[in-house]
PDB file of C-alpha atoms in Angstrom:
ATOM      1  CA  MET A 160       9.946  53.037  20.793  1.00 36.00           C
ATOM      2  CA  THR A 161      11.177  49.726  22.232  1.00 44.00           C
ATOM      3  CA  ASP A 162      12.976  47.051  20.487  1.00 53.00           C
ATOM      4  CA  ARG A 163      11.009  43.861  19.842  1.00 51.00           C
ATOM      5  CA  PRO A 164      12.578  40.855  21.744  1.00 56.00           C
ATOM      6  CA  LEU A 165      14.581  38.434  19.567  1.00 64.00           C
ATOM      7  CA  GLN A 166      12.691  35.411  18.370  1.00 76.00           C
ATOM      8  CA  MET A 167      15.233  32.650  18.997  1.00 84.00           C
ATOM      9  CA  GLU A 168      15.617  30.411  15.813  1.00 89.00           C
ATOM     10  CA  ILE A 169      17.262  27.150  15.117  1.00 91.00           C
ATOM     11  CA  ARG A 170      20.091  28.922  13.179  1.00 92.00           C
ATOM     12  CA  HIS A 171      21.080  30.693  16.484  1.00 93.00           C
ATOM     13  CA  LEU A 172      21.457  27.365  18.122  1.00 93.00           C
ATOM     14  CA  ARG A 173      23.403  25.979  15.210  1.00 93.00           C
ATOM     15  CA  CYS A 174      25.783  28.883  15.338  1.00 94.00           C
ATOM     16  CA  PHE A 175      26.267  28.561  19.080  1.00 93.00           C
ATOM     17  CA  ALA A 176      27.010  24.801  18.720  1.00 94.00           C
ATOM     18  CA  ALA A 177      29.432  25.401  15.966  1.00 93.00           C
ATOM     19  CA  VAL A 178      31.433  28.118  18.027  1.00 94.00           C
ATOM     20  CA  ALA A 179      31.222  26.018  21.177  1.00 94.00           C
ATOM     21  CA  THR A 180      32.685  23.020  19.385  1.00 92.00           C
ATOM     22  CA  GLN A 181      35.385  24.866  17.504  1.00 92.00           C
ATOM     23  CA  LEU A 182      36.055  27.566  20.089  1.00 94.00           C
ATOM     24  CA  HIS A 183      37.020  29.615  17.105  1.00 92.00           C
ATOM     25  CA  PHE A 184      34.673  32.096  15.278  1.00 92.00           C
ATOM     26  CA  THR A 185      36.191  31.989  12.002  1.00 91.00           C
ATOM     27  CA  ARG A 186      36.386  28.162  11.724  1.00 93.00           C
ATOM     28  CA  ALA A 187      32.842  27.954  12.872  1.00 92.00           C
ATOM     29  CA  ALA A 188      31.775  30.401  10.357  1.00 92.00           C
ATOM     30  CA  GLU A 189      33.618  28.441   7.623  1.00 92.00           C
ATOM     31  CA  ASN A 190      31.982  25.163   8.708  1.00 91.00           C
ATOM     32  CA  LEU A 191      28.525  26.803   8.434  1.00 92.00           C
ATOM     33  CA  GLY A 192      29.205  28.617   5.224  1.00 93.00           C
ATOM     34  CA  ILE A 193      28.547  32.073   6.588  1.00 93.00           C
ATOM     35  CA  SER A 194      30.763  35.102   7.415  1.00 94.00           C
ATOM     36  CA  THR A 195      32.483  35.630  10.825  1.00 92.00           C
ATOM     37  CA  PRO A 196      30.685  38.919  11.342  1.00 93.00           C
ATOM     38  CA  ALA A 197      27.312  37.077  10.799  1.00 93.00           C
ATOM     39  CA  ILE A 198      28.132  34.263  13.299  1.00 93.00           C
ATOM     40  CA  SER A 199      29.411  36.835  15.775  1.00 92.00           C
ATOM     41  CA  LYS A 200      26.102  38.725  15.462  1.00 93.00           C
ATOM     42  CA  GLN A 201      24.008  35.768  16.219  1.00 92.00           C
ATOM     43  CA  ILE A 202      26.042  34.820  19.210  1.00 93.00           C
ATOM     44  CA  GLN A 203      25.537  38.284  20.550  1.00 93.00           C
ATOM     45  CA  GLU A 204      21.738  38.053  19.924  1.00 92.00           C
ATOM     46  CA  ILE A 205      21.718  34.806  21.910  1.00 93.00           C
ATOM     47  CA  GLU A 206      23.586  36.331  24.737  1.00 92.00           C
ATOM     48  CA  GLN A 207      21.307  39.463  24.739  1.00 91.00           C
ATOM     49  CA  THR A 208      18.097  37.322  24.702  1.00 91.00           C
ATOM     50  CA  LEU A 209      19.371  35.009  27.531  1.00 92.00           C
ATOM     51  CA  GLY A 210      20.826  37.968  29.547  1.00 91.00           C
ATOM     52  CA  THR A 211      24.132  36.048  30.232  1.00 93.00           C
ATOM     53  CA  ARG A 212      27.489  35.604  28.636  1.00 94.00           C
ATOM     54  CA  LEU A 213      28.042  32.147  27.099  1.00 95.00           C
ATOM     55  CA  PHE A 214      31.639  32.761  25.931  1.00 94.00           C
ATOM     56  CA  GLU A 215      34.729  34.321  27.427  1.00 92.00           C
ATOM     57  CA  ARG A 216      36.516  36.093  24.500  1.00 89.00           C
ATOM     58  CA  THR A 217      40.092  37.338  24.303  1.00 86.00           C
ATOM     59  CA  LYS A 218      42.328  38.225  21.222  1.00 82.00           C
ATOM     60  CA  ARG A 219      43.925  34.742  21.566  1.00 85.00           C
ATOM     61  CA  SER A 220      41.218  32.537  22.789  1.00 90.00           C
ATOM     62  CA  VAL A 221      37.583  31.696  23.121  1.00 93.00           C
ATOM     63  CA  LYS A 222      36.225  29.686  26.103  1.00 94.00           C
ATOM     64  CA  LEU A 223      32.787  28.626  27.313  1.00 94.00           C
ATOM     65  CA  THR A 224      31.414  30.207  30.503  1.00 94.00           C
ATOM     66  CA  SER A 225      29.898  27.820  33.075  1.00 94.00           C
ATOM     67  CA  ALA A 226      26.441  29.019  31.575  1.00 94.00           C
ATOM     68  CA  GLY A 227      27.845  28.166  28.172  1.00 93.00           C
ATOM     69  CA  HIS A 228      28.730  24.543  29.228  1.00 94.00           C
ATOM     70  CA  LEU A 229      25.258  23.945  30.471  1.00 95.00           C
ATOM     71  CA  TYR A 230      23.575  25.589  27.535  1.00 94.00           C
ATOM     72  CA  LEU A 231      25.658  23.466  25.013  1.00 95.00           C
ATOM     73  CA  ALA A 232      24.364  20.226  26.533  1.00 94.00           C
ATOM     74  CA  GLU A 233      20.816  21.323  26.136  1.00 94.00           C
ATOM     75  CA  VAL A 234      21.491  22.716  22.616  1.00 94.00           C
ATOM     76  CA  LYS A 235      22.937  19.591  21.459  1.00 94.00           C
ATOM     77  CA  GLN A 236      19.860  17.583  22.653  1.00 94.00           C
ATOM     78  CA  THR A 237      17.588  20.146  20.983  1.00 93.00           C
ATOM     79  CA  LEU A 238      19.402  19.888  17.561  1.00 92.00           C
ATOM     80  CA  VAL A 239      19.272  16.110  17.673  1.00 92.00           C
ATOM     81  CA  GLN A 240      15.556  16.332  18.457  1.00 93.00           C
ATOM     82  CA  PHE A 241      15.079  18.912  15.669  1.00 91.00           C
ATOM     83  CA  ALA A 242      16.799  16.619  13.117  1.00 88.00           C
ATOM     84  CA  ARG A 243      14.833  13.707  14.342  1.00 88.00           C
ATOM     85  CA  ALA A 244      11.559  15.515  14.046  1.00 87.00           C
ATOM     86  CA  ASN A 245      12.459  16.459  10.485  1.00 87.00           C
ATOM     87  CA  GLU A 246      13.500  13.074   9.484  1.00 83.00           C
ATOM     88  CA  THR A 247      10.179  11.778  11.095  1.00 80.00           C
ATOM     89  CA  ALA A 248       8.084  14.194   8.940  1.00 83.00           C
ATOM     90  CA  ARG A 249       9.895  13.404   5.860  1.00 84.00           C
ATOM     91  CA  ARG A 250       9.483   9.508   6.322  1.00 79.00           C
ATOM     92  CA  ALA A 251       5.844  10.077   7.252  1.00 77.00           C
ATOM     93  CA  GLY A 252       5.380  11.951   4.096  1.00 79.00           C
ATOM     94  CA  ARG A 253       6.880   8.887   2.260  1.00 79.00           C
ATOM     95  CA  GLY A 254       4.591   6.635   4.009  1.00 79.00           C
ATOM     96  CA  GLU A 255       7.475   4.931   5.839  1.00 80.00           C
ATOM     97  CA  VAL A 256       6.008   5.684   9.392  1.00 83.00           C
ATOM     98  CA  GLY A 257       2.294   6.128  10.263  1.00 89.00           C
ATOM     99  CA  ARG A 258      -0.730   4.054  11.228  1.00 93.00           C
ATOM    100  CA  ILE A 259      -3.217   1.980   9.249  1.00 96.00           C
ATOM    101  CA  GLU A 260      -6.547   0.717  10.515  1.00 97.00           C
ATOM    102  CA  ILE A 261      -7.776  -2.340   8.742  1.00 97.00           C
ATOM    103  CA  GLY A 262     -11.087  -4.149   8.966  1.00 96.00           C
ATOM    104  CA  TYR A 263     -11.709  -7.453   7.439  1.00 95.00           C
ATOM    105  CA  VAL A 264     -14.223 -10.331   7.215  1.00 93.00           C
ATOM    106  CA  ALA A 265     -13.024 -13.792   8.396  1.00 88.00           C
ATOM    107  CA  SER A 266     -13.133 -15.325   4.906  1.00 86.00           C
ATOM    108  CA  ALA A 267     -10.493 -12.794   3.755  1.00 88.00           C
ATOM    109  CA  ALA A 268      -8.112 -14.157   6.559  1.00 88.00           C
ATOM    110  CA  PHE A 269      -9.014 -17.847   5.663  1.00 87.00           C
ATOM    111  CA  SER A 270      -8.027 -17.145   2.110  1.00 87.00           C
ATOM    112  CA  GLY A 271      -4.614 -15.894   3.083  1.00 88.00           C
ATOM    113  CA  ILE A 272      -5.042 -12.690   1.027  1.00 90.00           C
ATOM    114  CA  LEU A 273      -5.035 -10.522   4.140  1.00 91.00           C
ATOM    115  CA  GLN A 274      -1.970 -12.238   5.582  1.00 92.00           C
ATOM    116  CA  ARG A 275      -0.015 -12.074   2.371  1.00 91.00           C
ATOM    117  CA  ASN A 276      -0.433  -8.324   1.794  1.00 92.00           C
ATOM    118  CA  LEU A 277       0.086  -7.447   5.434  1.00 94.00           C
ATOM    119  CA  SER A 278       3.288  -9.513   5.706  1.00 93.00           C
ATOM    120  CA  HIS A 279       4.710  -8.068   2.533  1.00 91.00           C
ATOM    121  CA  PHE A 280       4.055  -4.518   3.655  1.00 93.00           C
ATOM    122  CA  ARG A 281       5.574  -5.037   7.045  1.00 93.00           C
ATOM    123  CA  ARG A 282       8.728  -6.280   5.522  1.00 92.00           C
ATOM    124  CA  GLU A 283       9.059  -3.132   3.327  1.00 89.00           C
ATOM    125  CA  ARG A 284       7.699  -0.595   5.967  1.00 91.00           C
ATOM    126  CA  PRO A 285       8.321  -2.107   9.507  1.00 92.00           C
ATOM    127  CA  GLU A 286       7.798   1.147  11.270  1.00 90.00           C
ATOM    128  CA  VAL A 287       4.236   1.544  10.040  1.00 93.00           C
ATOM    129  CA  GLN A 288       1.902   0.471  12.822  1.00 94.00           C
ATOM    130  CA  ILE A 289      -0.946  -1.713  11.414  1.00 95.00           C
ATOM    131  CA  ASN A 290      -4.080  -2.573  13.498  1.00 96.00           C
ATOM    132  CA  SER A 291      -6.530  -5.202  12.145  1.00 95.00           C
ATOM    133  CA  TRP A 292      -9.993  -5.978  13.238  1.00 93.00           C
ATOM    134  CA  GLU A 293     -12.580  -8.538  12.304  1.00 93.00           C
ATOM    135  CA  VAL A 294     -15.665  -6.524  11.673  1.00 94.00           C
ATOM    136  CA  SER A 295     -19.163  -7.519  10.479  1.00 92.00           C
ATOM    137  CA  MET A 296     -19.401  -6.759   6.823  1.00 92.00           C
ATOM    138  CA  GLU A 297     -22.469  -4.632   6.952  1.00 92.00           C
ATOM    139  CA  ARG A 298     -20.548  -2.135   9.066  1.00 94.00           C
ATOM    140  CA  LEU A 299     -17.354  -1.811   6.860  1.00 95.00           C
ATOM    141  CA  PRO A 300     -18.489   0.778   4.504  1.00 95.00           C
ATOM    142  CA  LYS A 301     -19.645   3.304   7.065  1.00 94.00           C
ATOM    143  CA  LEU A 302     -16.456   2.708   9.183  1.00 96.00           C
ATOM    144  CA  LEU A 303     -14.476   3.430   6.170  1.00 96.00           C
ATOM    145  CA  GLU A 304     -16.472   6.565   5.311  1.00 94.00           C
ATOM    146  CA  GLU A 305     -16.223   7.999   8.736  1.00 94.00           C
ATOM    147  CA  GLY A 306     -12.572   7.323   9.005  1.00 94.00           C
ATOM    148  CA  ASP A 307     -12.733   4.870  11.812  1.00 95.00           C
ATOM    149  CA  LEU A 308     -11.016   2.295   9.237  1.00 97.00           C
ATOM    150  CA  ASP A 309      -8.618   3.069   6.365  1.00 97.00           C
ATOM    151  CA  ILE A 310      -8.977  -0.229   4.356  1.00 97.00           C
ATOM    152  CA  ALA A 311     -11.534  -3.118   4.366  1.00 97.00           C
ATOM    153  CA  PHE A 312     -11.125  -6.644   3.076  1.00 96.00           C
ATOM    154  CA  LEU A 313     -14.597  -7.906   2.244  1.00 95.00           C
ATOM    155  CA  ARG A 314     -16.818  -9.820  -0.153  1.00 93.00           C
ATOM    156  CA  PRO A 315     -18.706  -8.047  -2.703  1.00 94.00           C
ATOM    157  CA  PRO A 316     -21.188  -7.148  -3.806  1.00 93.00           C
ATOM    158  CA  MET A 317     -21.552  -4.348  -1.350  1.00 91.00           C
ATOM    159  CA  ALA A 318     -23.506  -1.009  -1.241  1.00 92.00           C
ATOM    160  CA  TYR A 319     -20.871   1.706  -0.845  1.00 93.00           C
ATOM    161  CA  PRO A 320     -21.039   5.548  -0.151  1.00 93.00           C
ATOM    162  CA  SER A 321     -19.776   7.494  -3.256  1.00 93.00           C
ATOM    163  CA  SER A 322     -16.536   8.212  -1.688  1.00 94.00           C
ATOM    164  CA  ILE A 323     -15.504   4.464  -1.360  1.00 96.00           C
ATOM    165  CA  GLU A 324     -13.890   2.338  -4.120  1.00 95.00           C
ATOM    166  CA  GLU A 325     -13.073  -1.273  -4.219  1.00 95.00           C
ATOM    167  CA  LEU A 326     -10.447  -3.498  -5.956  1.00 95.00           C
ATOM    168  CA  THR A 327     -10.964  -7.160  -6.534  1.00 94.00           C
ATOM    169  CA  LEU A 328      -8.084  -9.222  -5.290  1.00 94.00           C
ATOM    170  CA  HIS A 329      -9.300 -12.806  -5.722  1.00 92.00           C
ATOM    171  CA  ARG A 330     -12.044 -14.925  -7.204  1.00 93.00           C
ATOM    172  CA  GLU A 331     -13.244 -18.351  -6.351  1.00 94.00           C
ATOM    173  CA  ARG A 332     -16.470 -20.462  -6.473  1.00 95.00           C
ATOM    174  CA  PHE A 333     -19.067 -21.203  -3.976  1.00 96.00           C
ATOM    175  CA  VAL A 334     -19.565 -24.656  -2.538  1.00 96.00           C
ATOM    176  CA  LEU A 335     -22.483 -26.140  -0.513  1.00 96.00           C
ATOM    177  CA  ALA A 336     -21.867 -27.014   3.123  1.00 95.00           C
ATOM    178  CA  VAL A 337     -24.196 -29.740   4.454  1.00 95.00           C
ATOM    179  CA  PRO A 338     -24.681 -31.799   7.543  1.00 94.00           C
ATOM    180  CA  ALA A 339     -22.417 -34.877   7.838  1.00 92.00           C
ATOM    181  CA  ASP A 340     -25.624 -37.098   8.002  1.00 90.00           C
ATOM    182  CA  SER A 341     -27.045 -35.645   5.024  1.00 87.00           C
ATOM    183  CA  GLN A 342     -27.908 -37.690   1.908  1.00 82.00           C
ATOM    184  CA  TRP A 343     -25.230 -35.589   0.101  1.00 79.00           C
ATOM    185  CA  ALA A 344     -22.403 -35.972   2.628  1.00 72.00           C
ATOM    186  CA  ALA A 345     -20.695 -38.435   0.443  1.00 66.00           C
ATOM    187  CA  GLY A 346     -19.486 -35.340  -1.756  1.00 65.00           C
ATOM    188  CA  LYS A 347     -21.987 -35.693  -4.722  1.00 78.00           C
ATOM    189  CA  THR A 348     -22.587 -32.849  -6.993  1.00 90.00           C
ATOM    190  CA  ILE A 349     -25.763 -31.092  -6.197  1.00 93.00           C
ATOM    191  CA  SER A 350     -28.024 -29.018  -8.711  1.00 94.00           C
ATOM    192  CA  ALA A 351     -29.838 -25.853  -7.621  1.00 96.00           C
ATOM    193  CA  SER A 352     -33.195 -27.506  -8.146  1.00 94.00           C
ATOM    194  CA  GLN A 353     -32.534 -30.116  -5.677  1.00 94.00           C
ATOM    195  CA  LEU A 354     -32.198 -27.681  -2.804  1.00 95.00           C
ATOM    196  CA  ARG A 355     -35.717 -26.269  -3.308  1.00 94.00           C
ATOM    197  CA  VAL A 356     -37.056 -28.043  -0.228  1.00 92.00           C
ATOM    198  CA  HIS A 357     -33.996 -27.221   2.135  1.00 94.00           C
ATOM    199  CA  SER A 358     -33.681 -24.565   4.632  1.00 96.00           C
ATOM    200  CA  PHE A 359     -30.490 -22.227   4.221  1.00 98.00           C
ATOM    201  CA  VAL A 360     -28.184 -20.855   6.875  1.00 98.00           C
ATOM    202  CA  VAL A 361     -27.231 -17.619   5.213  1.00 97.00           C
ATOM    203  CA  PRO A 362     -23.657 -15.979   5.626  1.00 95.00           C
ATOM    204  CA  GLU A 363     -23.043 -12.365   5.860  1.00 92.00           C
ATOM    205  CA  GLN A 364     -22.564 -12.294   1.953  1.00 92.00           C
ATOM    206  CA  GLU A 365     -25.843 -13.794   0.820  1.00 95.00           C
ATOM    207  CA  SER A 366     -25.156 -13.387  -3.059  1.00 95.00           C
ATOM    208  CA  GLY A 367     -24.224 -17.060  -3.272  1.00 96.00           C
ATOM    209  CA  THR A 368     -27.352 -18.355  -1.669  1.00 97.00           C
ATOM    210  CA  MET A 369     -29.610 -15.896  -3.721  1.00 97.00           C
ATOM    211  CA  GLU A 370     -27.867 -17.035  -6.986  1.00 97.00           C
ATOM    212  CA  VAL A 371     -28.417 -20.744  -6.236  1.00 97.00           C
ATOM    213  CA  ALA A 372     -32.060 -19.903  -5.424  1.00 97.00           C
ATOM    214  CA  ARG A 373     -32.422 -18.024  -8.705  1.00 97.00           C
ATOM    215  CA  ARG A 374     -30.819 -20.765 -10.714  1.00 97.00           C
ATOM    216  CA  GLY A 375     -33.221 -23.372  -9.005  1.00 96.00           C
ATOM    217  CA  LYS A 376     -36.223 -21.039  -9.376  1.00 97.00           C
ATOM    218  CA  PHE A 377     -37.234 -20.895  -5.788  1.00 97.00           C
ATOM    219  CA  SER A 378     -37.224 -18.452  -2.827  1.00 96.00           C
ATOM    220  CA  PRO A 379     -34.817 -19.702  -0.180  1.00 96.00           C
ATOM    221  CA  LYS A 380     -36.218 -20.646   3.106  1.00 96.00           C
ATOM    222  CA  VAL A 381     -34.010 -18.954   5.598  1.00 97.00           C
ATOM    223  CA  ALA A 382     -33.212 -20.686   8.769  1.00 96.00           C
ATOM    224  CA  GLY A 383     -30.847 -18.159  10.115  1.00 95.00           C
ATOM    225  CA  ARG A 384     -28.201 -15.482   9.744  1.00 95.00           C
ATOM    226  CA  PRO A 385     -25.689 -16.287  12.435  1.00 94.00           C
ATOM    227  CA  GLY A 386     -22.954 -14.040  11.084  1.00 90.00           C
ATOM    228  CA  SER A 387     -19.335 -15.293  10.654  1.00 89.00           C
ATOM    229  CA  LEU A 388     -18.597 -18.320   8.436  1.00 91.00           C
ATOM    230  CA  VAL A 389     -17.591 -20.279  11.425  1.00 92.00           C
ATOM    231  CA  ALA A 390     -21.054 -19.545  13.077  1.00 94.00           C
ATOM    232  CA  VAL A 391     -22.739 -20.429   9.878  1.00 96.00           C
ATOM    233  CA  LEU A 392     -20.979 -23.808   9.579  1.00 96.00           C
ATOM    234  CA  ALA A 393     -21.640 -24.532  13.341  1.00 96.00           C
ATOM    235  CA  SER A 394     -25.333 -24.051  12.494  1.00 97.00           C
ATOM    236  CA  VAL A 395     -24.959 -26.395   9.524  1.00 97.00           C
ATOM    237  CA  ALA A 396     -23.392 -29.065  11.747  1.00 96.00           C
ATOM    238  CA  MET A 397     -26.210 -28.681  14.165  1.00 96.00           C
ATOM    239  CA  GLY A 398     -28.634 -29.576  11.439  1.00 94.00           C
ATOM    240  CA  GLN A 399     -30.408 -26.269  10.925  1.00 96.00           C
ATOM    241  CA  GLY A 400     -29.931 -26.243   7.181  1.00 96.00           C
ATOM    242  CA  VAL A 401     -27.407 -26.102   4.390  1.00 97.00           C
ATOM    243  CA  ALA A 402     -25.233 -23.091   3.531  1.00 97.00           C
ATOM    244  CA  VAL A 403     -23.756 -21.733   0.200  1.00 97.00           C
ATOM    245  CA  VAL A 404     -20.241 -20.720   1.256  1.00 96.00           C
ATOM    246  CA  PRO A 405     -16.973 -19.841  -0.550  1.00 95.00           C
ATOM    247  CA  LEU A 406     -14.525 -22.652  -1.481  1.00 94.00           C
ATOM    248  CA  THR A 407     -12.130 -21.120   1.065  1.00 91.00           C
ATOM    249  CA  ALA A 408     -14.377 -22.396   3.958  1.00 90.00           C
ATOM    250  CA  SER A 409     -13.997 -25.960   2.701  1.00 90.00           C
ATOM    251  CA  GLU A 410     -10.344 -25.768   2.392  1.00 90.00           C
ATOM    252  CA  HIS A 411      -9.489 -24.104   5.730  1.00 89.00           C
ATOM    253  CA  ILE A 412     -12.569 -24.554   8.135  1.00 90.00           C
ATOM    254  CA  ASP A 413     -12.902 -27.965   9.506  1.00 90.00           C
ATOM    255  CA  VAL A 414     -16.092 -28.094  11.637  1.00 93.00           C
ATOM    256  CA  PRO A 415     -17.182 -31.577  12.994  1.00 95.00           C
ATOM    257  CA  GLY A 416     -20.442 -32.630  11.335  1.00 94.00           C
ATOM    258  CA  VAL A 417     -19.989 -30.576   8.282  1.00 94.00           C
ATOM    259  CA  ARG A 418     -19.209 -31.902   4.718  1.00 93.00           C
ATOM    260  CA  TYR A 419     -18.836 -30.056   1.494  1.00 93.00           C
ATOM    261  CA  CYS A 420     -20.363 -30.602  -1.903  1.00 93.00           C
ATOM    262  CA  GLU A 421     -19.874 -29.063  -5.400  1.00 94.00           C
ATOM    263  CA  LEU A 422     -22.744 -27.163  -7.069  1.00 95.00           C
ATOM    264  CA  ALA A 423     -23.747 -28.364 -10.530  1.00 95.00           C
ATOM    265  CA  GLY A 424     -23.576 -26.088 -13.554  1.00 94.00           C
ATOM    266  CA  ASP A 425     -21.431 -23.233 -14.170  1.00 96.00           C
ATOM    267  CA  PRO A 426     -19.639 -21.869 -11.127  1.00 95.00           C
ATOM    268  CA  VAL A 427     -21.294 -19.567  -8.783  1.00 95.00           C
ATOM    269  CA  LEU A 428     -18.683 -17.124  -8.245  1.00 94.00           C
ATOM    270  CA  SER A 429     -17.428 -15.170  -5.253  1.00 93.00           C
ATOM    271  CA  SER A 430     -14.672 -12.607  -4.625  1.00 94.00           C
ATOM    272  CA  ILE A 431     -12.559 -10.946  -2.165  1.00 95.00           C
ATOM    273  CA  ALA A 432     -12.049  -7.118  -2.520  1.00 95.00           C
ATOM    274  CA  MET A 433     -10.235  -4.268  -0.728  1.00 96.00           C
ATOM    275  CA  ALA A 434     -12.322  -1.229  -0.115  1.00 97.00           C
ATOM    276  CA  TYR A 435     -10.835   2.144   0.454  1.00 97.00           C
ATOM    277  CA  ARG A 436     -11.523   6.029   0.474  1.00 95.00           C
ATOM    278  CA  GLN A 437     -11.385   7.276  -3.079  1.00 93.00           C
ATOM    279  CA  HIS A 438      -9.399  10.282  -2.176  1.00 92.00           C
ATOM    280  CA  GLU A 439      -7.148   9.039   0.438  1.00 93.00           C
ATOM    281  CA  ARG A 440      -4.395  11.366   1.838  1.00 91.00           C
ATOM    282  CA  ALA A 441      -2.564   9.511   4.526  1.00 93.00           C
ATOM    283  CA  PRO A 442       0.884   8.585   2.966  1.00 93.00           C
ATOM    284  CA  ALA A 443       1.196   5.301   4.815  1.00 93.00           C
ATOM    285  CA  VAL A 444      -2.302   4.235   3.738  1.00 95.00           C
ATOM    286  CA  LYS A 445      -1.645   5.266   0.149  1.00 94.00           C
ATOM    287  CA  ALA A 446       1.611   3.324   0.235  1.00 94.00           C
ATOM    288  CA  PHE A 447      -0.299   0.216   1.279  1.00 95.00           C
ATOM    289  CA  LEU A 448      -2.934   0.736  -1.356  1.00 96.00           C
ATOM    290  CA  ASP A 449      -0.270   1.041  -4.071  1.00 94.00           C
ATOM    291  CA  GLN A 450       1.455  -2.098  -2.854  1.00 93.00           C
ATOM    292  CA  VAL A 451      -1.814  -4.177  -2.943  1.00 94.00           C
ATOM    293  CA  ARG A 452      -2.590  -2.740  -6.537  1.00 92.00           C
ATOM    294  CA  GLU A 453       0.838  -3.792  -7.629  1.00 90.00           C
ATOM    295  CA  GLN A 454       0.719  -7.103  -6.200  1.00 85.00           C
ATOM    296  CA  THR A 455      -2.749  -7.727  -7.762  1.00 85.00           C
ATOM    297  CA  LEU A 456      -1.402  -6.767 -11.138  1.00 81.00           C
ATOM    298  CA  VAL A 457       1.564  -9.055 -10.775  1.00 66.00           C
ATOM    299  CA  SER A 458      -0.688 -11.888  -9.555  1.00 67.00           C
ATOM    300  CA  GLY A 459      -3.176 -11.348 -12.340  1.00 62.00           C
ATOM    301  CA  ALA A 460      -0.395 -11.439 -15.053  1.00 42.00           C
ATOM    302  CA  ALA A 461       0.992 -14.603 -13.651  1.00 40.00           C
ATOM    303  CA  LYS A 462      -2.382 -16.310 -13.632  1.00 52.00           C
ATOM    304  CA  ARG A 463      -2.900 -15.380 -17.436  1.00 41.00           C
ATOM    305  CA  ARG A 464       0.488 -16.979 -18.358  1.00 35.00           C
TER     306      ARG A 464
END
């Protein structure tokens, strides 16, 4: 029967480093909190495994051999790397390092919601890598479900897979974007019924357009669905129709040839939400979600005062 080869463990390296630093078995054992025979046994196991002596021992002294000197340099690097790996794992488990993939629609950036949450998180956890992408809204739920994105900032209502949840972050009203040479360009308030004869350029989130049409009791004549808010407003500027857009657009997007008007009656409401996987496991993503939830609660409390 043959002896199984020794499986070198990190404890062996720590014992070697302690003896090599102290050049004294008893003091090294005391520093590690083990017995002198135990540390001697582990040094013997290392030397047997390597097939070379690492120490020259006499009754009065302990010295490193040339092999021992070279081995010590490598062991020190290994122990440092081992400690770094452990700390990285611990920090990753606390969500202090990692990566987050965020998708957003442009209006979330125009509102400032996206920037505020990202900048706050980066201050708190600067070593988490955050990648953000503008994505067409219809693609966001599937990208979340399949794991290509971790979080999405979008405008509800949206149809989600059962695994996706959303949190409302911001509410605002819709306004009407009209060509600058329109009869309403002076900033009048417009009723839904007055829009019956007009064509509509429809943004990615069509709920505002549909609600205006419902209130005006007509089916909207769709002139186009160009995609992003900027593209929608460019179409309005070129005279293709009017567009029901979030108030954010009127405050932050200045397109030549476009004016904004208020809609009469009760506000037609819009919101920005954060969508995410219901059972998220990645610590960094969970930390981001927790921060946004906390900030949303604080913001909501401040608005109620």
